[in-house]
Tab-separated table of C-alpha atoms in Angstrom:
chain	number	residue	atom	x	y	z
A	1	MET	CA	37.436	-56.183	-24.867
A	2	LYS	CA	34.901	-54.250	-22.788
A	3	LYS	CA	34.426	-55.617	-19.289
A	4	SER	CA	31.640	-55.180	-16.744
A	5	ILE	CA	32.126	-51.987	-14.732
A	6	LYS	CA	30.438	-53.596	-11.725
A	7	LYS	CA	32.705	-56.634	-11.988
A	8	ASN	CA	35.834	-54.501	-12.244
A	9	TYR	CA	34.641	-52.337	-9.364
A	10	ILE	CA	34.136	-55.467	-7.238
A	11	TYR	CA	37.650	-56.631	-8.196
A	12	ASN	CA	39.078	-53.265	-7.238
A	13	MET	CA	37.003	-53.022	-4.070
A	14	SER	CA	38.067	-56.506	-2.920
A	15	TYR	CA	41.664	-55.320	-2.958
A	16	GLN	CA	40.772	-51.988	-1.380
A	17	VAL	CA	39.039	-53.855	1.456
A	18	LEU	CA	42.335	-55.656	2.073
A	19	VAL	CA	44.208	-52.350	1.788
A	20	PHE	CA	41.828	-50.961	4.398
A	21	LEU	CA	42.032	-53.980	6.708
A	22	ALA	CA	45.827	-54.387	6.475
A	23	PRO	CA	46.589	-51.183	8.429
A	24	LEU	CA	43.979	-52.182	11.010
A	25	ILE	CA	46.257	-55.164	11.606
A	26	THR	CA	49.716	-53.612	11.145
A	27	THR	CA	49.421	-49.910	12.083
A	28	PRO	CA	48.763	-50.385	15.826
A	29	TYR	CA	51.765	-52.730	15.942
A	30	VAL	CA	54.098	-50.592	13.813
A	31	SER	CA	53.079	-47.344	15.580
A	32	ARG	CA	54.078	-48.798	18.928
A	33	VAL	CA	57.268	-50.536	17.759
A	34	LEU	CA	58.715	-47.702	15.641
A	35	GLU	CA	57.001	-44.905	17.630
A	36	ALA	CA	55.959	-41.514	16.245
A	37	ASP	CA	59.502	-40.305	15.494
A	38	GLY	CA	60.389	-43.534	13.676
A	39	ILE	CA	57.265	-43.253	11.540
A	40	GLY	CA	58.065	-39.561	11.045
A	41	THR	CA	61.599	-40.331	9.848
A	42	TYR	CA	60.292	-42.793	7.266
A	43	SER	CA	57.544	-40.365	6.234
A	44	TYR	CA	60.090	-37.601	5.589
A	45	ILE	CA	62.475	-39.845	3.625
A	46	ALA	CA	59.592	-41.343	1.639
A	47	SER	CA	58.459	-37.836	0.701
A	48	ILE	CA	61.945	-37.112	-0.695
A	49	VAL	CA	62.076	-40.421	-2.580
A	50	SER	CA	58.663	-39.726	-4.080
A	51	TYR	CA	60.119	-36.868	-6.148
A	52	PHE	CA	62.461	-39.313	-7.882
A	53	VAL	CA	59.576	-41.751	-8.333
A	54	LEU	CA	57.632	-38.870	-9.852
A	55	PHE	CA	60.347	-38.236	-12.439
A	56	ALA	CA	60.647	-41.964	-13.167
A	57	SER	CA	56.922	-42.333	-13.854
A	58	MET	CA	56.635	-38.876	-15.458
A	59	GLY	CA	52.883	-39.171	-16.063
A	60	ILE	CA	53.512	-42.191	-18.281
A	61	SER	CA	51.079	-44.423	-16.374
A	62	ILE	CA	48.207	-41.966	-16.911
A	63	TYR	CA	49.115	-41.557	-20.577
A	64	GLY	CA	49.616	-45.291	-21.112
A	65	GLN	CA	46.288	-46.263	-19.549
A	66	ARG	CA	44.432	-43.699	-21.646
A	67	GLU	CA	46.095	-44.587	-24.954
A	68	ILE	CA	45.681	-48.335	-24.383
A	69	SER	CA	41.966	-47.811	-23.634
A	70	TYR	CA	41.558	-46.180	-27.064
A	71	VAL	CA	42.987	-49.225	-28.907
A	72	GLN	CA	42.128	-52.040	-26.488
A	73	ASP	CA	40.258	-53.989	-29.205
A	74	ASN	CA	43.168	-53.932	-31.686
A	75	LYS	CA	46.126	-56.151	-30.710
A	76	GLU	CA	48.520	-54.709	-33.286
A	77	LYS	CA	47.913	-51.099	-32.246
A	78	ARG	CA	47.886	-51.791	-28.517
A	79	SER	CA	51.170	-53.712	-28.877
A	80	GLN	CA	52.809	-50.737	-30.542
A	81	VAL	CA	51.413	-48.331	-27.915
A	82	PHE	CA	52.607	-50.657	-25.150
A	83	TRP	CA	56.201	-50.952	-26.364
A	84	GLU	CA	56.582	-47.261	-27.170
A	85	THR	CA	55.196	-46.277	-23.774
A	86	LYS	CA	57.119	-48.887	-21.786
A	87	ILE	CA	60.468	-48.112	-23.427
A	88	LEU	CA	59.982	-44.427	-22.610
A	89	GLU	CA	59.214	-45.385	-18.989
A	90	ILE	CA	62.354	-47.536	-18.816
A	91	ILE	CA	64.459	-44.608	-20.042
A	92	THR	CA	63.032	-42.125	-17.519
A	93	SER	CA	63.280	-44.670	-14.683
A	94	SER	CA	66.914	-45.461	-15.474
A	95	ILE	CA	67.826	-41.773	-15.409
A	96	ALA	CA	65.961	-41.315	-12.103
A	97	ILE	CA	67.738	-44.302	-10.523
A	98	GLY	CA	71.160	-42.978	-11.555
A	99	ILE	CA	70.524	-39.518	-10.100
A	100	TYR	CA	68.958	-40.997	-6.967
A	101	ILE	CA	71.933	-43.236	-6.197
A	102	ILE	CA	74.276	-40.232	-6.420
A	103	PHE	CA	71.937	-38.245	-4.149
A	104	SER	CA	71.799	-41.100	-1.597
A	105	LEU	CA	75.564	-40.878	-1.085
A	106	THR	CA	75.246	-37.319	0.241
A	107	VAL	CA	72.578	-37.685	2.958
A	108	ALA	CA	72.208	-39.016	6.497
A	109	ASN	CA	70.228	-42.242	7.052
A	110	ASN	CA	71.519	-43.312	3.659
A	111	ILE	CA	70.822	-47.001	4.353
A	112	ILE	CA	67.092	-46.125	4.307
A	113	TYR	CA	67.580	-44.163	1.102
A	114	TYR	CA	69.424	-47.108	-0.504
A	115	ILE	CA	66.582	-49.463	0.369
A	116	CYS	CA	64.035	-47.054	-1.097
A	117	THR	CA	65.675	-47.587	-4.501
A	118	PHE	CA	63.175	-50.432	-4.880
A	119	GLU	CA	60.415	-47.805	-5.143
A	120	ILE	CA	61.986	-46.467	-8.337
A	121	LEU	CA	62.773	-49.967	-9.616
A	122	ALA	CA	59.064	-50.721	-9.195
A	123	ILE	CA	58.357	-48.002	-11.782
A	124	LEU	CA	61.001	-49.472	-14.094
A	125	VAL	CA	59.082	-52.779	-14.300
A	126	ASN	CA	55.566	-51.348	-13.921
A	127	VAL	CA	52.925	-52.485	-16.441
A	128	THR	CA	49.841	-51.970	-14.271
A	129	TRP	CA	48.696	-49.148	-16.542
A	130	PHE	CA	48.472	-51.584	-19.473
A	131	PHE	CA	46.070	-53.941	-17.689
A	132	GLN	CA	44.023	-50.976	-16.468
A	133	GLY	CA	43.783	-49.784	-20.072
A	134	ILE	CA	42.415	-53.125	-21.316
A	135	GLU	CA	40.142	-53.334	-18.242
A	136	GLU	CA	41.750	-56.526	-16.907
A	137	PHE	CA	41.533	-55.527	-13.252
A	138	GLY	CA	41.249	-59.097	-11.989
A	139	LYS	CA	44.887	-59.853	-12.778
A	140	ILE	CA	46.095	-56.712	-11.015
A	141	VAL	CA	43.990	-57.376	-7.940
A	142	PHE	CA	45.050	-61.028	-7.659
A	143	ARG	CA	48.737	-60.094	-7.601
A	144	ASN	CA	48.187	-57.128	-5.280
A	145	ILE	CA	46.359	-59.267	-2.730
A	146	ILE	CA	49.076	-61.939	-2.683
A	147	PHE	CA	51.914	-59.473	-2.133
A	148	LYS	CA	49.941	-57.386	0.349
A	149	LEU	CA	49.396	-60.500	2.498
A	150	LEU	CA	53.090	-61.382	2.207
A	151	SER	CA	54.086	-57.879	3.337
A	152	ILE	CA	51.787	-58.122	6.381
A	153	LEU	CA	53.324	-61.460	7.353
A	154	TYR	CA	56.817	-60.019	6.830
A	155	ILE	CA	56.171	-57.055	9.175
A	156	PHE	CA	55.076	-59.245	12.072
A	157	MET	CA	57.924	-61.701	11.551
A	158	PHE	CA	60.837	-59.287	11.237
A	159	VAL	CA	59.954	-55.818	12.629
A	160	LYS	CA	60.504	-56.235	16.382
A	161	THR	CA	62.192	-53.085	17.743
A	162	LYS	CA	62.619	-49.399	16.941
A	163	ALA	CA	66.004	-50.258	15.406
A	164	ASP	CA	64.196	-52.325	12.755
A	165	LEU	CA	63.101	-49.250	10.804
A	166	TRP	CA	65.261	-50.293	7.838
A	167	ILE	CA	63.698	-53.769	7.869
A	168	TYR	CA	60.242	-52.189	7.799
A	169	VAL	CA	61.197	-49.921	4.892
A	170	PHE	CA	62.615	-52.893	2.969
A	171	GLY	CA	59.309	-54.737	3.307
A	172	MET	CA	57.293	-51.687	2.291
A	173	THR	CA	59.286	-51.190	-0.925
A	174	PHE	CA	60.526	-54.627	-2.011
A	175	PHE	CA	57.094	-56.262	-2.172
A	176	VAL	CA	55.788	-53.432	-4.369
A	177	PHE	CA	58.690	-54.092	-6.750
A	178	LEU	CA	57.975	-57.843	-6.814
A	179	CYS	CA	54.264	-57.247	-7.368
A	180	ASN	CA	54.900	-55.048	-10.417
A	181	LEU	CA	57.482	-57.469	-11.787
A	182	SER	CA	55.120	-60.456	-11.510
A	183	LEU	CA	52.588	-58.940	-13.935
A	184	TRP	CA	55.003	-59.427	-16.837
A	185	ILE	CA	54.080	-63.115	-17.112
A	186	TYR	CA	50.721	-62.067	-18.628
A	187	ILE	CA	52.140	-59.630	-21.187
A	188	PRO	CA	52.814	-62.172	-24.015
A	189	LYS	CA	49.095	-63.063	-24.082
A	190	TYR	CA	48.051	-59.501	-24.916
A	191	VAL	CA	51.082	-57.973	-26.610
A	192	SER	CA	52.957	-59.057	-29.738
A	193	LYS	CA	56.735	-58.988	-29.960
A	194	PRO	CA	57.999	-55.514	-30.839
A	195	ARG	CA	58.786	-54.610	-34.426
A	196	TRP	CA	61.672	-52.330	-33.601
A	197	SER	CA	61.530	-50.485	-36.917
A	198	ASP	CA	58.044	-49.185	-36.007
A	199	ILE	CA	58.780	-48.277	-32.379
A	200	ARG	CA	59.174	-44.529	-31.787
A	201	PRO	CA	59.118	-43.812	-28.023
A	202	ALA	CA	59.947	-40.126	-28.545
A	203	ARG	CA	56.714	-39.506	-30.449
A	204	ASN	CA	54.797	-39.821	-27.170
A	205	LEU	CA	57.034	-37.419	-25.266
A	206	ARG	CA	54.985	-34.267	-25.864
A	207	MET	CA	51.760	-35.819	-24.564
A	208	VAL	CA	53.571	-37.443	-21.641
A	209	ILE	CA	55.044	-34.094	-20.607
A	210	ALA	CA	51.576	-32.521	-20.893
A	211	LEU	CA	50.349	-35.052	-18.307
A	212	PHE	CA	53.575	-34.816	-16.290
A	213	ILE	CA	52.999	-31.157	-15.405
A	214	PRO	CA	49.723	-31.780	-13.510
A	215	THR	CA	51.318	-34.844	-11.926
A	216	ILE	CA	54.060	-32.599	-10.507
A	217	ALA	CA	51.465	-30.175	-9.207
A	218	ILE	CA	49.482	-32.975	-7.561
A	219	GLN	CA	52.695	-34.190	-5.948
A	220	ILE	CA	53.239	-30.734	-4.463
A	221	TYR	CA	50.016	-30.745	-2.502
A	222	THR	CA	50.107	-34.453	-1.603
A	223	VAL	CA	53.757	-34.867	-0.588
A	224	LEU	CA	55.244	-31.397	-0.132
A	225	ASP	CA	53.266	-30.956	3.081
A	226	LYS	CA	55.249	-33.790	4.711
A	227	THR	CA	58.522	-32.366	3.433
A	228	MET	CA	57.650	-28.878	4.689
A	229	ILE	CA	56.587	-30.171	8.123
A	230	GLY	CA	60.035	-31.769	8.422
A	231	LEU	CA	61.913	-28.705	7.166
A	232	ILE	CA	59.933	-26.076	9.099
A	233	THR	CA	59.240	-27.810	12.436
A	234	LYS	CA	62.353	-30.045	12.591
A	235	ASP	CA	60.059	-32.341	14.589
A	236	ALA	CA	59.748	-36.005	13.561
A	237	PHE	CA	56.777	-36.397	15.924
A	238	GLU	CA	54.758	-33.821	13.941
A	239	ASN	CA	55.529	-35.756	10.754
A	240	GLY	CA	54.415	-38.913	12.543
A	241	TYR	CA	51.049	-37.410	13.560
A	242	TYR	CA	50.449	-36.147	10.044
A	243	GLU	CA	51.658	-39.324	8.334
A	244	GLN	CA	49.332	-41.621	10.262
A	245	SER	CA	46.376	-39.251	9.890
A	246	ILE	CA	46.812	-38.786	6.143
A	247	LYS	CA	47.330	-42.531	5.766
A	248	ILE	CA	44.007	-43.306	7.473
A	249	SER	CA	42.064	-40.686	5.494
A	250	LYS	CA	43.613	-41.842	2.200
A	251	LEU	CA	42.814	-45.482	3.013
A	252	VAL	CA	39.158	-44.590	3.515
A	253	LEU	CA	39.336	-42.492	0.339
A	254	THR	CA	40.257	-45.570	-1.736
A	255	VAL	CA	36.694	-46.847	-1.286
A	256	VAL	CA	35.562	-43.770	-3.228
A	257	THR	CA	38.330	-43.600	-5.846
A	258	SER	CA	38.132	-47.315	-6.721
A	259	LEU	CA	35.324	-46.458	-9.131
A	260	GLY	CA	37.542	-43.917	-10.886
A	261	THR	CA	40.204	-46.536	-11.576
A	262	VAL	CA	37.776	-48.691	-13.542
A	263	MET	CA	35.898	-45.782	-15.174
A	264	VAL	CA	38.862	-44.091	-16.906
A	265	PRO	CA	39.349	-46.731	-19.635
A	266	ARG	CA	35.573	-47.012	-20.160
A	267	ILE	CA	35.108	-43.254	-20.602
A	268	GLY	CA	38.142	-43.164	-22.902
A	269	TYR	CA	36.643	-46.007	-24.955
A	270	HIS	CA	33.314	-44.175	-25.495
A	271	PHE	CA	34.929	-40.749	-25.970
A	272	GLU	CA	37.135	-42.072	-28.781
A	273	ARG	CA	33.950	-43.254	-30.519
A	274	GLY	CA	32.165	-39.908	-30.105
A	275	GLU	CA	29.537	-41.245	-27.679
A	276	THR	CA	29.214	-38.047	-25.618
A	277	ASP	CA	25.807	-38.825	-24.107
A	278	ILE	CA	27.088	-42.114	-22.690
A	279	VAL	CA	30.150	-40.352	-21.245
A	280	ASN	CA	27.991	-37.683	-19.559
A	281	ASN	CA	25.636	-40.301	-18.115
A	282	TYR	CA	28.601	-42.139	-16.589
A	283	MET	CA	29.866	-38.860	-15.144
A	284	TYR	CA	26.624	-37.899	-13.395
A	285	ARG	CA	26.309	-41.361	-11.875
A	286	ALA	CA	29.944	-41.217	-10.761
A	287	TYR	CA	29.420	-37.862	-9.004
A	288	ARG	CA	26.350	-39.206	-7.244
A	289	PHE	CA	28.273	-42.304	-6.163
A	290	VAL	CA	30.959	-40.103	-4.580
A	291	TRP	CA	28.352	-38.109	-2.650
A	292	PHE	CA	26.578	-41.310	-1.596
A	293	ILE	CA	29.734	-43.029	-0.305
A	294	GLY	CA	32.086	-40.117	0.419
A	295	ILE	CA	29.866	-38.012	2.694
A	296	PRO	CA	29.121	-40.752	5.275
A	297	LEU	CA	32.760	-41.881	5.230
A	298	CYS	CA	33.952	-38.308	5.857
A	299	PHE	CA	31.421	-37.540	8.585
A	300	GLY	CA	31.784	-41.020	10.060
A	301	LEU	CA	35.549	-40.630	10.390
A	302	ILE	CA	35.079	-37.291	12.158
A	303	GLY	CA	32.453	-38.770	14.472
A	304	THR	CA	34.610	-41.750	15.495
A	305	ALA	CA	38.113	-40.180	15.497
A	306	SER	CA	38.302	-39.507	19.245
A	307	ASN	CA	37.287	-43.096	20.016
A	308	PHE	CA	39.314	-44.687	17.228
A	309	VAL	CA	42.748	-43.013	17.445
A	310	PRO	CA	43.697	-43.861	21.087
A	311	TRP	CA	43.375	-47.640	20.707
A	312	PHE	CA	44.382	-47.807	17.040
A	313	LEU	CA	47.514	-45.626	17.049
A	314	GLY	CA	48.203	-45.443	20.786
A	315	ILE	CA	48.016	-42.773	23.492
A	316	GLY	CA	51.119	-41.088	22.029
A	317	TYR	CA	49.084	-40.038	18.972
A	318	MET	CA	46.331	-37.996	20.653
A	319	LYS	CA	47.319	-34.936	18.607
A	320	ALA	CA	46.429	-36.939	15.503
A	321	ILE	CA	42.705	-36.692	16.401
A	322	PRO	CA	42.189	-33.075	15.208
A	323	VAL	CA	44.558	-33.672	12.272
A	324	LEU	CA	42.541	-36.714	11.170
A	325	SER	CA	39.235	-34.886	11.629
A	326	ILE	CA	40.400	-32.090	9.318
A	327	LEU	CA	41.884	-34.463	6.732
A	328	SER	CA	38.598	-36.410	6.621
A	329	PHE	CA	37.249	-33.729	4.266
A	330	LEU	CA	39.767	-34.938	1.668
A	331	ILE	CA	37.467	-37.920	1.120
A	332	ILE	CA	34.806	-35.675	-0.417
A	333	ALA	CA	37.104	-33.103	-2.053
A	334	ILE	CA	39.457	-35.602	-3.712
A	335	GLY	CA	36.542	-37.903	-4.523
A	336	ILE	CA	34.876	-35.195	-6.621
A	337	SER	CA	38.101	-33.847	-8.165
A	338	ASN	CA	39.078	-37.414	-9.078
A	339	ILE	CA	35.839	-37.728	-11.054
A	340	THR	CA	36.356	-34.453	-12.925
A	341	GLY	CA	40.139	-34.589	-13.310
A	342	MET	CA	41.128	-38.213	-13.765
A	343	GLN	CA	37.849	-39.614	-15.118
A	344	TYR	CA	36.892	-36.743	-17.422
A	345	PHE	CA	39.769	-34.394	-18.247
A	346	VAL	CA	42.346	-37.140	-18.868
A	347	PRO	CA	40.364	-39.550	-21.100
A	348	THR	CA	38.764	-36.655	-23.038
A	349	LYS	CA	42.188	-35.082	-23.702
A	350	LYS	CA	41.567	-31.897	-21.704
A	351	GLU	CA	45.104	-31.805	-20.309
A	352	LYS	CA	45.204	-27.991	-20.316
A	353	GLU	CA	42.206	-27.713	-17.971
A	354	PHE	CA	43.540	-30.507	-15.778
A	355	THR	CA	46.961	-28.851	-15.535
A	356	THR	CA	45.554	-25.406	-14.756
A	357	SER	CA	43.334	-26.685	-11.950
A	358	VAL	CA	46.047	-28.637	-10.150
A	359	LEU	CA	48.620	-25.846	-10.560
A	360	ILE	CA	46.195	-23.508	-8.802
A	361	GLY	CA	45.770	-26.109	-6.052
A	362	ALA	CA	49.524	-26.539	-5.712
A	363	ALA	CA	50.007	-22.778	-5.359
A	364	VAL	CA	47.289	-22.569	-2.692
A	365	ASN	CA	48.801	-25.516	-0.828
A	366	PHE	CA	52.336	-24.094	-0.862
A	367	ILE	CA	51.268	-20.618	0.279
A	368	LEU	CA	49.067	-21.950	3.089
A	369	ASN	CA	51.791	-24.391	4.186
A	370	MET	CA	54.245	-21.498	4.514
A	371	ILE	CA	51.734	-19.533	6.598
A	372	LEU	CA	50.207	-22.285	8.742
A	373	ILE	CA	52.857	-24.952	9.436
A	374	SER	CA	55.173	-22.690	11.438
A	375	LYS	CA	52.323	-21.782	13.811
A	376	PHE	CA	50.037	-24.818	13.819
A	377	LYS	CA	52.468	-27.550	12.633
A	378	SER	CA	50.703	-30.753	11.488
A	379	ILE	CA	47.263	-29.201	12.010
A	380	GLY	CA	48.273	-26.300	9.752
A	381	ALA	CA	49.430	-28.727	7.055
A	382	ALA	CA	46.077	-30.522	7.270
A	383	VAL	CA	44.148	-27.265	6.806
A	384	ALA	CA	46.384	-26.353	3.847
A	385	SER	CA	45.858	-29.730	2.153
A	386	VAL	CA	42.076	-29.683	2.518
A	387	SER	CA	41.862	-26.056	1.348
A	388	ALA	CA	43.954	-26.839	-1.736
A	389	GLU	CA	41.802	-29.835	-2.664
A	390	ILE	CA	38.579	-27.840	-2.254
A	391	VAL	CA	39.972	-25.127	-4.540
A	392	VAL	CA	40.930	-27.740	-7.166
A	393	THR	CA	37.459	-29.286	-6.982
A	394	LEU	CA	35.662	-25.945	-7.440
A	395	VAL	CA	37.943	-24.826	-10.284
A	396	GLN	CA	37.409	-28.108	-12.145
A	397	LEU	CA	33.627	-27.989	-11.735
A	398	TYR	CA	33.680	-24.436	-13.113
A	399	MET	CA	35.718	-25.617	-16.108
A	400	VAL	CA	33.205	-28.338	-17.070
A	401	ARG	CA	30.121	-26.140	-16.589
A	402	LYS	CA	29.372	-26.158	-20.350
A	403	GLU	CA	29.580	-29.938	-20.672
A	404	LEU	CA	28.165	-30.931	-17.270
A	405	SER	CA	25.565	-29.085	-15.189
A	406	PHE	CA	27.091	-27.660	-11.994
A	407	VAL	CA	23.634	-27.373	-10.420
A	408	LYS	CA	22.803	-31.002	-11.222
A	409	ILE	CA	26.096	-32.201	-9.731
A	410	VAL	CA	25.776	-30.185	-6.504
A	411	THR	CA	22.062	-30.749	-5.885
A	412	SER	CA	22.558	-34.504	-6.197
A	413	ALA	CA	24.393	-34.276	-2.841
A	414	ILE	CA	21.480	-32.858	-0.807
A	415	HIS	CA	20.047	-36.141	0.516
A	416	TYR	CA	23.486	-37.405	1.506
A	417	LEU	CA	24.440	-34.167	3.283
A	418	ILE	CA	21.224	-34.259	5.321
A	419	ALA	CA	21.598	-37.944	6.212
A	420	GLY	CA	25.329	-37.562	6.909
A	421	GLY	CA	24.834	-34.440	9.028
A	422	ILE	CA	22.241	-36.116	11.251
A	423	MET	CA	24.511	-39.158	11.564
A	424	LEU	CA	27.484	-36.980	12.607
A	425	ILE	CA	25.530	-35.098	15.291
A	426	ILE	CA	24.309	-38.353	16.848
A	427	LEU	CA	27.787	-39.950	16.708
A	428	LEU	CA	29.415	-36.967	18.433
A	429	PHE	CA	26.717	-36.981	21.126
A	430	ILE	CA	26.948	-40.731	21.790
A	431	GLY	CA	30.753	-40.811	21.508
A	432	GLN	CA	31.195	-38.406	24.434
A	433	SER	CA	30.080	-41.076	26.902
A	434	MET	CA	32.042	-43.991	25.396
A	435	ASN	CA	35.569	-45.086	26.308
A	436	ALA	CA	38.074	-45.579	23.497
A	437	SER	CA	38.047	-49.244	22.469
A	438	ILE	CA	37.756	-51.363	19.346
A	439	ILE	CA	34.308	-52.603	20.420
A	440	ASN	CA	32.972	-49.091	20.995
A	441	THR	CA	34.392	-47.863	17.684
A	442	PHE	CA	32.718	-50.779	15.920
A	443	CYS	CA	29.429	-49.954	17.691
A	444	LEU	CA	29.692	-46.324	16.574
A	445	ILE	CA	30.255	-47.448	12.977
A	446	ILE	CA	27.177	-49.708	13.066
A	447	ILE	CA	25.058	-46.964	14.652
A	448	GLY	CA	26.264	-44.379	12.130
A	449	ALA	CA	25.671	-46.612	9.094
A	450	SER	CA	22.199	-47.570	10.340
A	451	ILE	CA	21.200	-43.932	10.853
A	452	TYR	CA	22.564	-42.897	7.444
A	453	PHE	CA	20.804	-45.603	5.440
A	454	LEU	CA	17.582	-45.209	7.427
A	455	MET	CA	17.531	-41.501	6.604
A	456	LEU	CA	18.034	-42.264	2.893
A	457	LEU	CA	15.116	-44.703	3.016
A	458	LEU	CA	12.909	-42.112	4.712
A	459	MET	CA	13.855	-39.570	2.016
A	460	ARG	CA	13.297	-42.281	-0.623
A	461	ASP	CA	16.620	-41.556	-2.300
A	462	ALA	CA	16.350	-42.963	-5.833
A	463	PHE	CA	20.050	-43.828	-6.228
A	464	PHE	CA	20.153	-45.754	-2.944
A	465	ILE	CA	16.879	-47.620	-3.568
A	466	GLU	CA	17.856	-48.488	-7.144
A	467	ASN	CA	21.179	-49.978	-6.071
A	468	MET	CA	19.625	-51.788	-3.112
A	469	LYS	CA	17.116	-53.429	-5.457
A	470	SER	CA	19.963	-54.402	-7.792
A	471	VAL	CA	21.870	-56.004	-4.904
A	472	MET	CA	18.767	-57.858	-3.685
A	473	VAL	CA	18.036	-59.195	-7.180
A	474	SER	CA	21.651	-60.348	-7.516
A	475	ILE	CA	21.501	-62.152	-4.154
A	476	LYS	CA	18.142	-63.736	-5.045
A	477	ASN	CA	19.497	-64.997	-8.379
A	478	ARG	CA	22.519	-66.557	-6.676
A	479	ILE	CA	20.275	-68.313	-4.140
A	480	ASN	CA	17.999	-69.634	-6.893
A	481	LYS	CA	20.993	-70.989	-8.832
A	482	GLN	CA	22.043	-72.983	-5.783
């Protein structure tokens, strides 16, 4: 059942392009309607809800995708893995929903908390991990695109004033639930009916918990920062600045991590068959891809932030400029750690190394948050998050030094750092004399991309030239067919 990596990457990227474009359409509108404190209120509540979502999912999606990838060619085995994994997920989700409902009765803004129940229900019906495991990304992307477009339409139709925060939250959560639910119509094609006498959900519990621990740690340094900003500063505006900045940086990051989503089942497939050389070759190419794409995206975001933020988020978000500039480094740090952690440690069953690295990152993040947020607020949280991710990345690269060459991984970034650095200097110089506007931001992006790719051509970067030739051949073949 092996699928083309390029095809799956294109599927994933087509959705990520929509994910990237959707906020370009909705964020300027929502930022102005709900304002920074409205966005901050939702950000804080969503960070609380995410802990219940974390318990509901419990690392089951990571485990399920990996185990399905091992048996994707055997319908009987993958059916058994599916039912055992899904039943366990239903049990954990049901417990999480029960506890969450009780918790919702005790807090202010409980109408928002009630609506966010759909986030946990989305885990209850989630089967995305199954289709990722069998490398059927087209079906996931098709559904995601439909419901993403519906959610955009919904926002513009029904979110009109600051009082419509609950309507906005409903749209953000309900469409995710519907999207996950809709994938069930494909399940009968790939999964046989359960033979209940053979189903033992508890047998997977030990491995699920092993993957749940690093998931908790990751949650600490991806969500705890928002919670701590709210608890320490008591300022919804600071949460709003951070929320919009982290949202933008994570949206750009999806361009990099899309490859990881399609690589995990492929690496798991080859690892299970003992094909180590193939796995290592995939890894080196994946690292180089992250450098190639991640460095210009990071530097480009820094170089355009002061021109981009005022028209995109509004004048009330000027403090988000330094926050966004700092968080831009997450694109590189998470991009590399995603390759090592999710694409290598998880499919090759190195849960211990994965857990250790993210626990160290979580500890660094928590300590730095305690020190920096009280003094620097959202900027301090940004510094803490980036520092934690860099630590995780370095620890993971140290852990794989015997399997993968650290020198080879790092030196493969040289061309992209040189090209990206020159691009950044020119963007900062040009940007000083340009007013903030969508046209000027677009011009800066075109200028930056042109400089970056020109520099790679001048340095005759093999990875860039090889992929450019591949694209040109593909275009030529399509033209000839017509």
